[in-house]
């Protein structure tokens, strides 16, 4: 049976009559049953594109380096049979079916159960349905749309609804959610009015509908529901489950569900990890200097000490050379380093001078990594789907693209930037405040700001796709530090970390061009080709089963 038919029938894997599906006449007769059904919509399984693995989409972007390993999307090998293509389609439609069931049964229970409670449950169902359809139209384009129970025969006769029409329904659902949801909840897990405003802004931003994005983001900002966390780094630690900045998160639980994620590939080799997947040279180069300028234009940049005078988020994202990380000195230019936990000097397995499989960029992930992971190299991080910094930057982006640039745009961007410097917007002497009002300059700043702020948070891929930059970014090769012999020469000759005569070029579109490093007489090496076909790659293929079994289901071009 096709993925779509399974999704429309509401069946969970090997569970043909799940209690949350309203598949019997006795369900949805109490508020507890409604709550149970709505709880299911928060389950990570239904948010497959965000939740199925750590950094699911970051792996395909120019922020990621994995020692020559490529993924289907970024190597041109994506097919209608690729597992996450089918799983995302299937599970998203499961979620939609369950939302439809809640909404239909709320109507039946009006006058019998508390309207206030029913409003909340109906509001949640409208919110989640809008979110699920948002992913479908962004990922697949036109898609089957339904908002009530349908039969199997109806499902087989369905074609693809134009995404513009689906988008109208999505906006209606978000607006209904804003009408019905409460303004606040205890804790910050269940969705509220501000959540719906924020996700409407995200959907509109994905669709490049900047008037709607600006309006929805401003509504969220004016609601005063969320605020920036004063401690950027702490938001991503395993122990952090709440923050005034979290708009929507999906929890994991080691204790309740044995929901553990393996971190071995991301941890240092000196700490029994593998350092296989690490921040890329492109990401490293994209962080601005502390004067707000890119590294190829700032007089503050030091090619030998590339962490010096940089935006603090660089040091929050990847470990600064010469500092202690997880108890051990981090310096990939040394053969031996200090283990500050034992007080001993050890062979530096995190340098290619010692170990060829050490980080090929000399970088290691710091964001979200803490000592709790060293117990068994596993963790249960909550999935942060949206935080308030995104709302501020979406508002700024929308206003920039509309060329409606005013103080509110600068304020939104400066709030985010100032927080990184551990200060406030008004303290302009303590951070490089944004003052430009030129549209092109602000577009570059905005894109740089998003990349620094959301590095390795599953947001970069969405930005590259909607800005239509994949044709450039994903058709450039992966560049790494050289292997041992040349690395030794670079260190000896003063060409480490970057050679003085071969800096990366930071382009007006915000992308990093590493070609000068490739041309630097072997001082860097090309380790993998990426491939992106713009004629098809901006949309996923539909699962092969649906295209084959449903007469009106056409495949996306190129697949």
Coordinates of C-alpha atoms in Angstrom, one line a residue:
X1 CA 0.0 0.0 0.0
X2 CA 1.4 3.4 -0.8
X3 CA 2.8 5.8 1.8
X4 CA 0.0 8.3 1.2
X5 CA -2.7 5.8 1.7
X6 CA -1.1 4.6 4.9
X7 CA -0.8 8.2 6.1
X8 CA -4.4 9.0 5.2
X9 CA -5.8 6.0 7.0
X10 CA -4.0 7.1 10.1
X11 CA -2.3 3.8 10.9
X12 CA 0.9 3.8 12.9
X13 CA 3.6 1.2 12.2
X14 CA 2.1 -2.2 13.0
X15 CA -0.6 -0.5 15.0
X16 CA -3.8 -0.5 13.0
X17 CA -6.0 0.9 15.8
X18 CA -4.0 3.3 17.9
X19 CA -6.0 5.0 20.7
X20 CA -5.1 8.5 19.5
X21 CA -6.7 8.0 16.1
X22 CA -10.4 8.2 17.0
X23 CA -11.0 5.0 15.1
X24 CA -13.8 3.9 17.4
X25 CA -17.1 5.5 18.4
X26 CA -16.1 5.5 22.0
X27 CA -13.0 7.6 21.8
X28 CA -13.0 11.4 22.3
X29 CA -15.7 11.2 24.9
X30 CA -13.7 12.9 27.6
X31 CA -11.2 15.8 28.0
X32 CA -8.6 13.2 29.0
X33 CA -9.0 11.4 25.7
X34 CA -8.6 14.7 23.8
X35 CA -5.5 15.5 25.7
X36 CA -4.1 12.1 25.0
X37 CA -4.7 12.6 21.3
X38 CA -3.1 16.0 21.3
X39 CA -0.1 14.8 23.2
X40 CA 0.6 12.5 20.3
X41 CA 1.0 15.5 18.0
X42 CA 4.1 16.5 20.0
X43 CA 5.8 13.2 19.3
X44 CA 9.1 13.4 17.4
X45 CA 8.0 10.7 15.0
X46 CA 5.5 13.0 13.4
X47 CA 8.2 15.7 13.1
X48 CA 10.5 13.4 11.1
X49 CA 12.3 16.1 9.1
X50 CA 13.4 17.8 12.4
X51 CA 13.7 14.9 14.7
X52 CA 14.8 11.7 13.1
X53 CA 18.6 12.2 13.7
X54 CA 20.8 14.9 15.1
X55 CA 21.5 17.7 12.6
X56 CA 19.5 15.9 9.9
X57 CA 19.7 18.6 7.2
X58 CA 23.0 20.3 8.4
X59 CA 24.7 17.2 7.0
X60 CA 24.0 18.3 3.5
X61 CA 25.2 21.9 3.8
X62 CA 28.3 23.9 3.6
X63 CA 28.5 24.0 7.4
X64 CA 29.3 20.3 7.6
X65 CA 32.5 18.2 7.0
X66 CA 32.6 14.4 7.4
X67 CA 35.9 13.2 6.1
X68 CA 34.8 12.7 2.5
X69 CA 31.5 11.1 3.3
X70 CA 28.5 12.5 1.3
X71 CA 24.8 12.2 1.7
X72 CA 22.2 11.6 -1.0
X73 CA 20.9 15.1 -1.2
X74 CA 24.3 16.8 -1.4
X75 CA 25.8 14.3 -3.9
X76 CA 23.0 14.2 -6.4
X77 CA 21.9 10.7 -5.4
X78 CA 18.5 11.5 -3.9
X79 CA 15.8 9.1 -5.2
X80 CA 12.1 8.4 -4.8
X81 CA 13.1 5.4 -2.8
X82 CA 15.4 7.2 -0.3
X83 CA 14.3 6.3 3.2
X84 CA 13.7 9.7 4.6
X85 CA 11.8 10.9 1.5
X86 CA 9.2 8.2 2.2
X87 CA 9.3 8.4 6.0
X88 CA 8.8 12.2 6.1
X89 CA 5.8 12.0 3.7
X90 CA 4.2 9.1 5.5
X91 CA 4.6 10.4 9.0
X92 CA 3.6 14.0 8.2
X93 CA 0.4 12.7 6.7
X94 CA -0.2 10.6 9.8
X95 CA 0.0 13.8 11.8
X96 CA -2.4 15.5 9.5
X97 CA -4.9 12.7 9.8
X98 CA -4.7 12.9 13.6
X99 CA -5.2 16.6 13.6
X100 CA -8.3 16.2 11.4
X101 CA -9.7 13.7 13.9
X102 CA -9.3 16.0 16.8
X103 CA -10.9 19.0 15.0
X104 CA -13.8 16.8 13.8
X105 CA -14.5 15.4 17.2
X106 CA -14.2 18.7 19.0
X107 CA -17.2 19.8 16.9
X108 CA -19.1 16.8 18.1
X109 CA -18.5 17.4 21.7
X110 CA -19.3 21.2 21.8
X111 CA -22.0 21.7 24.5
X112 CA -21.0 18.4 26.2
X113 CA -17.5 19.2 27.4
X114 CA -15.8 22.4 28.6
X115 CA -15.6 24.8 25.7
X116 CA -12.4 26.4 27.1
X117 CA -10.6 23.1 27.2
X118 CA -12.0 22.1 23.8
X119 CA -10.8 25.4 22.3
X120 CA -7.2 24.6 23.5
X121 CA -7.3 21.2 21.9
X122 CA -8.8 22.4 18.7
X123 CA -6.3 25.2 18.6
X124 CA -3.4 22.7 19.0
X125 CA -4.8 20.6 16.1
X126 CA -5.0 23.6 13.8
X127 CA -1.5 24.6 14.7
X128 CA 0.0 21.2 14.1
X129 CA -1.9 20.7 10.9
X130 CA -0.6 24.0 9.6
X131 CA 2.9 23.0 10.5
X132 CA 2.7 19.6 8.9
X133 CA 1.4 21.0 5.6
X134 CA 4.1 23.7 5.8
X135 CA 6.8 21.0 5.7
X136 CA 5.0 19.2 2.8
X137 CA 4.8 22.2 0.5
X138 CA 8.4 23.3 1.3
X139 CA 9.8 19.9 0.8
X140 CA 7.6 18.5 -2.0
X141 CA 5.8 21.4 -3.5
X142 CA 2.2 20.7 -4.6
X143 CA 0.7 18.0 -2.4
X144 CA -2.6 16.3 -1.7
X145 CA -4.7 18.4 0.7
X146 CA -7.5 17.2 2.9
X147 CA -9.0 18.5 6.1
X148 CA -11.5 15.9 7.1
X149 CA -12.0 12.1 7.0
X150 CA -11.6 10.6 3.6
X151 CA -12.1 7.1 2.4
X152 CA -9.5 4.9 0.8
X153 CA -11.3 5.3 -2.5
X154 CA -11.1 9.1 -2.2
X155 CA -7.4 8.8 -1.3
X156 CA -6.7 6.8 -4.4
X157 CA -8.4 9.5 -6.6
X158 CA -6.6 12.4 -5.1
X159 CA -4.1 14.4 -7.0
X160 CA -1.7 17.2 -5.9
X161 CA -3.2 20.5 -4.8
X162 CA -1.2 23.6 -5.9
X163 CA 1.0 24.7 -3.0
X164 CA -0.4 28.2 -3.3
X165 CA -3.9 26.9 -2.4
X166 CA -2.5 24.7 0.4
X167 CA -0.7 27.8 1.8
X168 CA -4.0 29.7 2.1
X169 CA -5.3 26.8 4.2
X170 CA -2.1 26.8 6.3
X171 CA -2.5 30.5 7.1
X172 CA -6.2 29.9 8.0
X173 CA -5.1 27.2 10.4
X174 CA -2.5 29.3 12.0
X175 CA -5.0 32.2 12.4
X176 CA -7.5 29.8 14.0
X177 CA -4.8 28.5 16.3
X178 CA -4.0 32.1 17.4
X179 CA -7.7 32.6 18.1
X180 CA -8.2 29.5 20.1
X181 CA -4.9 28.9 21.9
X182 CA -4.2 30.3 25.4
X183 CA -1.7 33.2 25.7
X184 CA 0.5 31.2 28.1
X185 CA 1.0 27.8 29.7
X186 CA 2.9 26.5 32.6
X187 CA 6.3 25.6 31.2
X188 CA 7.1 26.1 27.6
X189 CA 6.3 22.7 26.0
X190 CA 2.6 23.1 24.9
X191 CA 1.9 25.5 22.1
X192 CA 0.3 28.9 22.7
X193 CA -0.8 31.9 20.6
X194 CA 2.8 33.1 20.3
X195 CA 3.9 29.8 18.9
X196 CA 1.3 29.9 16.1
X197 CA 2.4 33.5 15.3
X198 CA 6.1 32.4 15.1
X199 CA 5.4 29.4 12.9
X200 CA 3.2 31.4 10.6
X201 CA 6.1 33.7 10.1
X202 CA 8.4 30.8 9.4
X203 CA 6.1 29.3 6.8
X204 CA 5.7 32.7 5.1
X205 CA 9.5 33.1 5.1
X206 CA 9.9 29.7 3.6
X207 CA 7.5 30.7 0.9
X208 CA 9.1 34.1 0.4
X209 CA 5.8 35.8 1.4
X210 CA 7.6 38.6 3.1
X211 CA 4.5 40.8 3.9
X212 CA 2.9 37.9 5.8
X213 CA 6.2 37.0 7.4
X214 CA 6.8 40.5 8.7
X215 CA 3.2 40.8 10.0
X216 CA 3.3 37.4 11.8
X217 CA 6.8 37.9 13.3
X218 CA 5.8 41.4 14.5
X219 CA 2.7 40.0 16.2
X220 CA 4.8 37.4 18.0
X221 CA 7.3 40.1 19.1
X222 CA 4.5 42.4 20.3
X223 CA 2.9 39.6 22.3
X224 CA 6.0 39.7 24.6
X225 CA 5.6 35.9 24.9
X226 CA 9.3 35.1 24.4
X227 CA 12.6 36.8 25.1
X228 CA 16.3 36.1 24.3
X229 CA 18.1 33.9 26.7
X230 CA 21.0 35.9 28.3
X231 CA 23.2 32.8 28.2
X232 CA 23.6 31.6 24.6
X233 CA 25.7 28.5 25.3
X234 CA 23.6 27.1 28.1
X235 CA 20.5 26.7 25.8
X236 CA 22.0 23.7 24.0
X237 CA 23.2 21.7 27.0
X238 CA 21.6 18.3 27.7
X239 CA 20.4 19.6 31.1
X240 CA 18.5 22.5 29.6
X241 CA 14.9 21.8 29.0
X242 CA 13.4 25.3 29.3
X243 CA 14.3 28.8 28.3
X244 CA 12.4 32.0 27.7
X245 CA 13.8 31.8 24.2
X246 CA 12.3 28.4 23.3
X247 CA 9.3 28.8 21.0
X248 CA 8.9 25.1 20.4
X249 CA 10.9 22.1 21.4
X250 CA 10.4 18.3 21.2
X251 CA 11.7 16.5 24.3
X252 CA 13.7 13.4 24.4
X253 CA 14.1 11.3 27.5
X254 CA 16.8 8.8 28.4
X255 CA 14.9 7.8 31.5
X256 CA 11.3 7.5 30.2
X257 CA 11.9 6.2 26.6
X258 CA 15.5 5.1 26.4
X259 CA 15.7 7.8 23.8
X260 CA 19.5 8.1 23.4
X261 CA 21.5 9.5 20.5
X262 CA 25.0 8.4 19.8
X263 CA 27.5 11.3 19.8
X264 CA 30.7 9.3 19.2
X265 CA 31.2 10.8 15.7
X266 CA 31.1 14.3 17.0
X267 CA 33.4 14.0 20.1
X268 CA 37.2 14.4 20.2
X269 CA 39.4 11.4 19.7
X270 CA 41.2 12.2 22.9
X271 CA 37.8 11.7 24.7
X272 CA 37.1 8.3 23.0
X273 CA 35.2 9.9 20.2
X274 CA 35.9 9.8 16.4
X275 CA 35.8 13.5 15.3
X276 CA 34.4 12.4 12.0
X277 CA 31.7 15.0 11.6
X278 CA 32.9 18.5 12.3
X279 CA 32.3 22.2 11.5
X280 CA 33.5 23.0 7.9
X281 CA 36.1 25.5 6.9
X282 CA 33.3 27.4 5.2
X283 CA 31.4 27.8 8.4
X284 CA 34.5 28.7 10.3
X285 CA 35.3 31.4 7.8
X286 CA 31.8 32.8 7.7
X287 CA 31.9 34.1 11.3
X288 CA 32.5 37.9 11.2
X289 CA 35.2 39.7 13.1
X290 CA 34.4 41.8 16.2
X291 CA 34.2 44.9 14.0
X292 CA 31.3 43.4 12.1
X293 CA 33.4 42.8 9.0
X294 CA 34.1 39.5 7.2
X295 CA 37.6 38.0 7.6
X296 CA 38.7 39.0 4.1
X297 CA 38.0 42.7 4.8
X298 CA 38.6 43.2 8.5
X299 CA 41.9 44.6 9.7
X300 CA 41.3 42.7 13.0
X301 CA 41.6 39.3 11.4
X302 CA 44.8 37.3 12.3
X303 CA 45.4 34.4 10.0
X304 CA 47.7 32.7 12.5
X305 CA 45.2 33.1 15.3
X306 CA 41.9 32.9 13.6
X307 CA 39.8 32.9 16.7
X308 CA 41.2 36.2 17.8
X309 CA 38.9 39.2 17.3
X310 CA 36.0 37.1 16.0
X311 CA 32.3 37.1 16.8
X312 CA 31.9 35.2 20.1
X313 CA 29.5 32.7 18.5
X314 CA 32.5 31.2 16.8
X315 CA 33.9 30.2 20.1
X316 CA 30.5 29.0 21.2
X317 CA 30.2 26.8 18.2
X318 CA 33.6 25.2 17.8
X319 CA 36.4 24.9 20.3
X320 CA 39.1 27.7 20.3
X321 CA 42.6 26.5 19.8
X322 CA 44.7 26.4 23.1
X323 CA 41.7 26.1 25.4
X324 CA 40.6 23.2 27.5
X325 CA 37.6 21.2 26.3
X326 CA 36.2 18.2 28.1
X327 CA 39.2 18.3 30.4
X328 CA 41.9 18.2 27.6
X329 CA 43.8 20.9 25.8
X330 CA 42.5 21.4 22.3
X331 CA 45.2 22.3 19.8
X332 CA 45.4 20.4 16.5
X333 CA 48.8 21.9 15.7
X334 CA 50.5 20.0 18.5
X335 CA 51.8 16.4 18.7
X336 CA 51.1 16.3 22.5
X337 CA 48.6 18.1 24.7
X338 CA 47.8 18.4 28.4
X339 CA 45.1 16.2 30.0
X340 CA 44.0 18.6 32.7
X341 CA 41.8 15.9 34.3
X342 CA 44.8 13.6 35.0
X343 CA 47.6 16.2 34.9
X344 CA 49.5 14.2 32.3
X345 CA 50.8 15.0 28.8
X346 CA 49.3 12.7 26.2
X347 CA 49.7 12.0 22.5
X348 CA 47.3 14.3 20.6
X349 CA 45.0 12.0 18.8
X350 CA 43.0 15.1 17.7
X351 CA 45.8 16.3 15.4
X352 CA 46.5 14.9 12.0
X353 CA 50.2 15.1 13.0
X354 CA 49.5 12.1 15.1
X355 CA 46.3 10.5 13.8
X356 CA 45.2 10.7 10.1
X357 CA 41.5 10.4 11.1
X358 CA 41.6 13.3 13.4
X359 CA 39.3 16.2 12.5
X360 CA 40.2 17.1 8.9
X361 CA 39.4 20.8 9.5
X362 CA 41.2 20.9 12.9
X363 CA 37.8 21.9 14.3
X364 CA 35.4 20.2 16.7
X365 CA 31.8 20.9 17.6
X366 CA 31.3 22.7 20.9
X367 CA 27.7 23.8 20.7
X368 CA 25.6 21.5 22.7
X369 CA 28.5 19.3 23.8
X370 CA 29.1 18.8 27.5
X371 CA 30.8 16.4 29.9
X372 CA 27.6 14.5 30.5
X373 CA 28.2 12.8 27.1
X374 CA 31.4 11.3 28.3
X375 CA 29.7 8.6 30.3
X376 CA 28.7 6.5 27.3
X377 CA 29.0 8.9 24.4
X378 CA 25.3 9.2 24.2
X379 CA 22.7 11.9 25.1
X380 CA 19.1 12.8 25.0
X381 CA 19.0 16.4 23.8
X382 CA 15.7 18.1 23.3
X383 CA 15.1 19.1 19.7
X384 CA 14.8 22.9 19.5
X385 CA 12.6 23.4 16.5
X386 CA 12.3 27.2 16.9
X387 CA 13.7 29.8 19.3
X388 CA 12.9 33.5 19.6
X389 CA 16.1 34.7 17.8
X390 CA 14.6 33.2 14.7
X391 CA 11.5 35.3 15.0
X392 CA 13.6 38.5 15.3
X393 CA 15.7 37.6 12.3
X394 CA 12.8 36.6 10.2
X395 CA 11.2 39.9 10.9
X396 CA 14.4 41.7 10.0
X397 CA 14.7 39.7 6.8
X398 CA 11.2 40.3 5.7
X399 CA 11.5 44.0 6.2
X400 CA 14.8 44.1 4.4
X401 CA 13.4 42.2 1.4
X402 CA 10.4 44.5 1.3
X403 CA 12.9 47.5 1.5
X404 CA 10.9 48.8 4.5
X405 CA 14.1 49.4 6.5
X406 CA 13.6 51.3 9.7
X407 CA 14.9 51.3 13.3
X408 CA 12.8 48.3 14.2
X409 CA 14.9 46.2 11.7
X410 CA 18.2 47.3 13.2
X411 CA 16.8 46.8 16.7
X412 CA 15.8 43.2 16.0
X413 CA 19.2 42.3 14.5
X414 CA 21.2 44.2 17.2
X415 CA 19.2 42.4 19.9
X416 CA 20.5 39.1 18.6
X417 CA 24.0 40.3 18.0
X418 CA 24.4 42.1 21.3
X419 CA 23.3 38.9 23.2
X420 CA 26.2 37.0 21.6
X421 CA 28.6 39.6 23.1
X422 CA 26.8 39.2 26.5
X423 CA 25.5 42.8 26.5
X424 CA 22.3 44.6 25.4
X425 CA 21.4 46.5 22.3
X426 CA 21.9 49.9 23.9
X427 CA 25.5 49.2 24.9
X428 CA 26.8 49.9 21.4
X429 CA 30.4 50.3 22.6
X430 CA 30.5 46.6 23.6
X431 CA 29.5 45.0 20.3
X432 CA 29.6 46.0 16.6
X433 CA 26.1 47.5 16.3
X434 CA 24.5 47.3 12.9
X435 CA 23.8 50.8 11.6
X436 CA 23.6 50.3 7.8
X437 CA 20.3 51.0 6.1
X438 CA 21.3 49.9 2.5
X439 CA 19.3 47.0 1.4
X440 CA 22.1 45.0 -0.2
X441 CA 24.4 45.5 2.8
X442 CA 21.8 44.5 5.3
X443 CA 20.9 41.4 3.3
X444 CA 24.5 40.3 3.6
X445 CA 24.6 41.1 7.3
X446 CA 21.3 39.3 7.9
X447 CA 22.5 36.2 6.1
X448 CA 25.8 36.2 8.0
X449 CA 23.9 36.7 11.3
X450 CA 21.6 33.7 10.6
X451 CA 24.6 31.5 9.8
X452 CA 26.5 32.5 13.0
X453 CA 23.4 32.3 15.2
X454 CA 21.9 29.0 14.0
X455 CA 25.1 27.1 13.1
X456 CA 24.4 23.3 13.5
X457 CA 20.8 23.9 14.5
X458 CA 19.1 22.3 11.4
X459 CA 18.3 25.7 9.9
X460 CA 21.1 26.3 7.3
X461 CA 19.6 23.9 4.7
X462 CA 16.3 25.7 4.8
X463 CA 18.0 29.0 4.2
X464 CA 20.1 27.8 1.3
X465 CA 17.1 26.3 -0.3
X466 CA 14.7 29.2 0.0
X467 CA 17.5 31.7 -1.0
X468 CA 18.2 29.5 -4.0
X469 CA 21.9 29.4 -3.2
X470 CA 22.4 25.6 -3.4
X471 CA 23.5 25.8 -7.1
X472 CA 26.5 27.6 -5.8
X473 CA 27.1 26.4 -2.3
X474 CA 26.5 22.7 -2.9
X475 CA 28.4 22.6 -6.2
X476 CA 31.6 23.6 -4.5
X477 CA 34.0 20.9 -3.2
X478 CA 34.7 20.3 0.4
X479 CA 38.1 21.7 1.4
X480 CA 40.2 20.5 4.3
X481 CA 43.5 21.1 6.0
X482 CA 46.3 19.1 4.3
X483 CA 47.6 15.7 5.4
X484 CA 50.5 15.3 7.8
X485 CA 53.5 16.2 5.7
X486 CA 52.1 19.4 4.2
X487 CA 50.5 20.3 7.6
X488 CA 54.0 20.1 9.2
X489 CA 55.3 22.5 6.5
X490 CA 52.4 24.9 7.0
X491 CA 53.1 25.1 10.7
X492 CA 56.8 25.5 10.2
X493 CA 56.4 28.2 7.5
X494 CA 53.8 30.2 9.4
X495 CA 51.0 29.2 7.1
X496 CA 48.9 27.8 9.8
X497 CA 45.9 28.2 10.3
X498 CA 45.4 30.2 7.1
X499 CA 48.3 31.3 4.9
X500 CA 48.7 35.1 4.7
X501 CA 48.4 35.0 0.9
X502 CA 45.4 32.8 0.5
X503 CA 42.4 33.8 2.6
X504 CA 38.9 32.7 1.8
X505 CA 36.7 35.1 -0.1
X506 CA 33.4 36.1 1.6
X507 CA 31.0 36.8 -1.2
X508 CA 28.1 39.3 -1.3
X509 CA 25.6 36.5 -1.2
X510 CA 27.0 35.5 2.2
X511 CA 28.7 32.3 0.9
X512 CA 32.3 31.5 1.5
X513 CA 34.6 30.8 -1.5
X514 CA 37.5 28.6 -0.5
X515 CA 39.0 28.5 -4.0
X516 CA 42.0 30.6 -3.0
X517 CA 42.9 27.9 -0.5
X518 CA 42.7 25.2 -3.2
X519 CA 45.1 27.3 -5.3
X520 CA 47.6 27.8 -2.5
X521 CA 50.2 25.3 -3.7
X522 CA 49.0 22.3 -1.7
X523 CA 48.5 24.1 1.6
X524 CA 44.9 22.8 1.6
X525 CA 43.3 19.8 -0.1
X526 CA 40.1 19.1 -1.9
X527 CA 38.5 16.0 -0.2
X528 CA 35.0 15.6 -1.7
X529 CA 32.9 16.8 -4.6
X530 CA 29.3 17.9 -3.9
X531 CA 26.7 17.9 -6.6
X532 CA 23.4 19.8 -6.9
X533 CA 21.1 19.9 -9.8
X534 CA 19.0 23.0 -9.6
X535 CA 16.5 21.7 -12.1
X536 CA 15.2 19.2 -9.5
X537 CA 17.1 19.5 -6.3
X538 CA 15.0 22.3 -4.7
X539 CA 12.2 19.8 -4.2
X540 CA 12.2 16.2 -2.9
X541 CA 10.8 13.4 -5.0
X542 CA 7.5 12.0 -4.0
X543 CA 7.7 8.4 -2.7
X544 CA 7.7 5.9 -5.5
X545 CA 4.8 4.0 -4.1
X546 CA 2.4 6.9 -4.3
X547 CA 3.4 7.8 -7.9
X548 CA 3.0 4.2 -9.0
X549 CA -0.3 3.4 -7.3
X550 CA -2.3 6.6 -7.3
X551 CA -3.4 7.6 -10.9
X552 CA -3.4 11.4 -10.3
X553 CA -0.1 11.5 -8.4
X554 CA 2.6 13.0 -10.7
X555 CA 6.3 13.0 -9.8
X556 CA 8.4 16.1 -9.3
X557 CA 10.6 17.0 -12.4
X558 CA 13.9 15.2 -12.7
X559 CA 13.0 12.2 -10.7

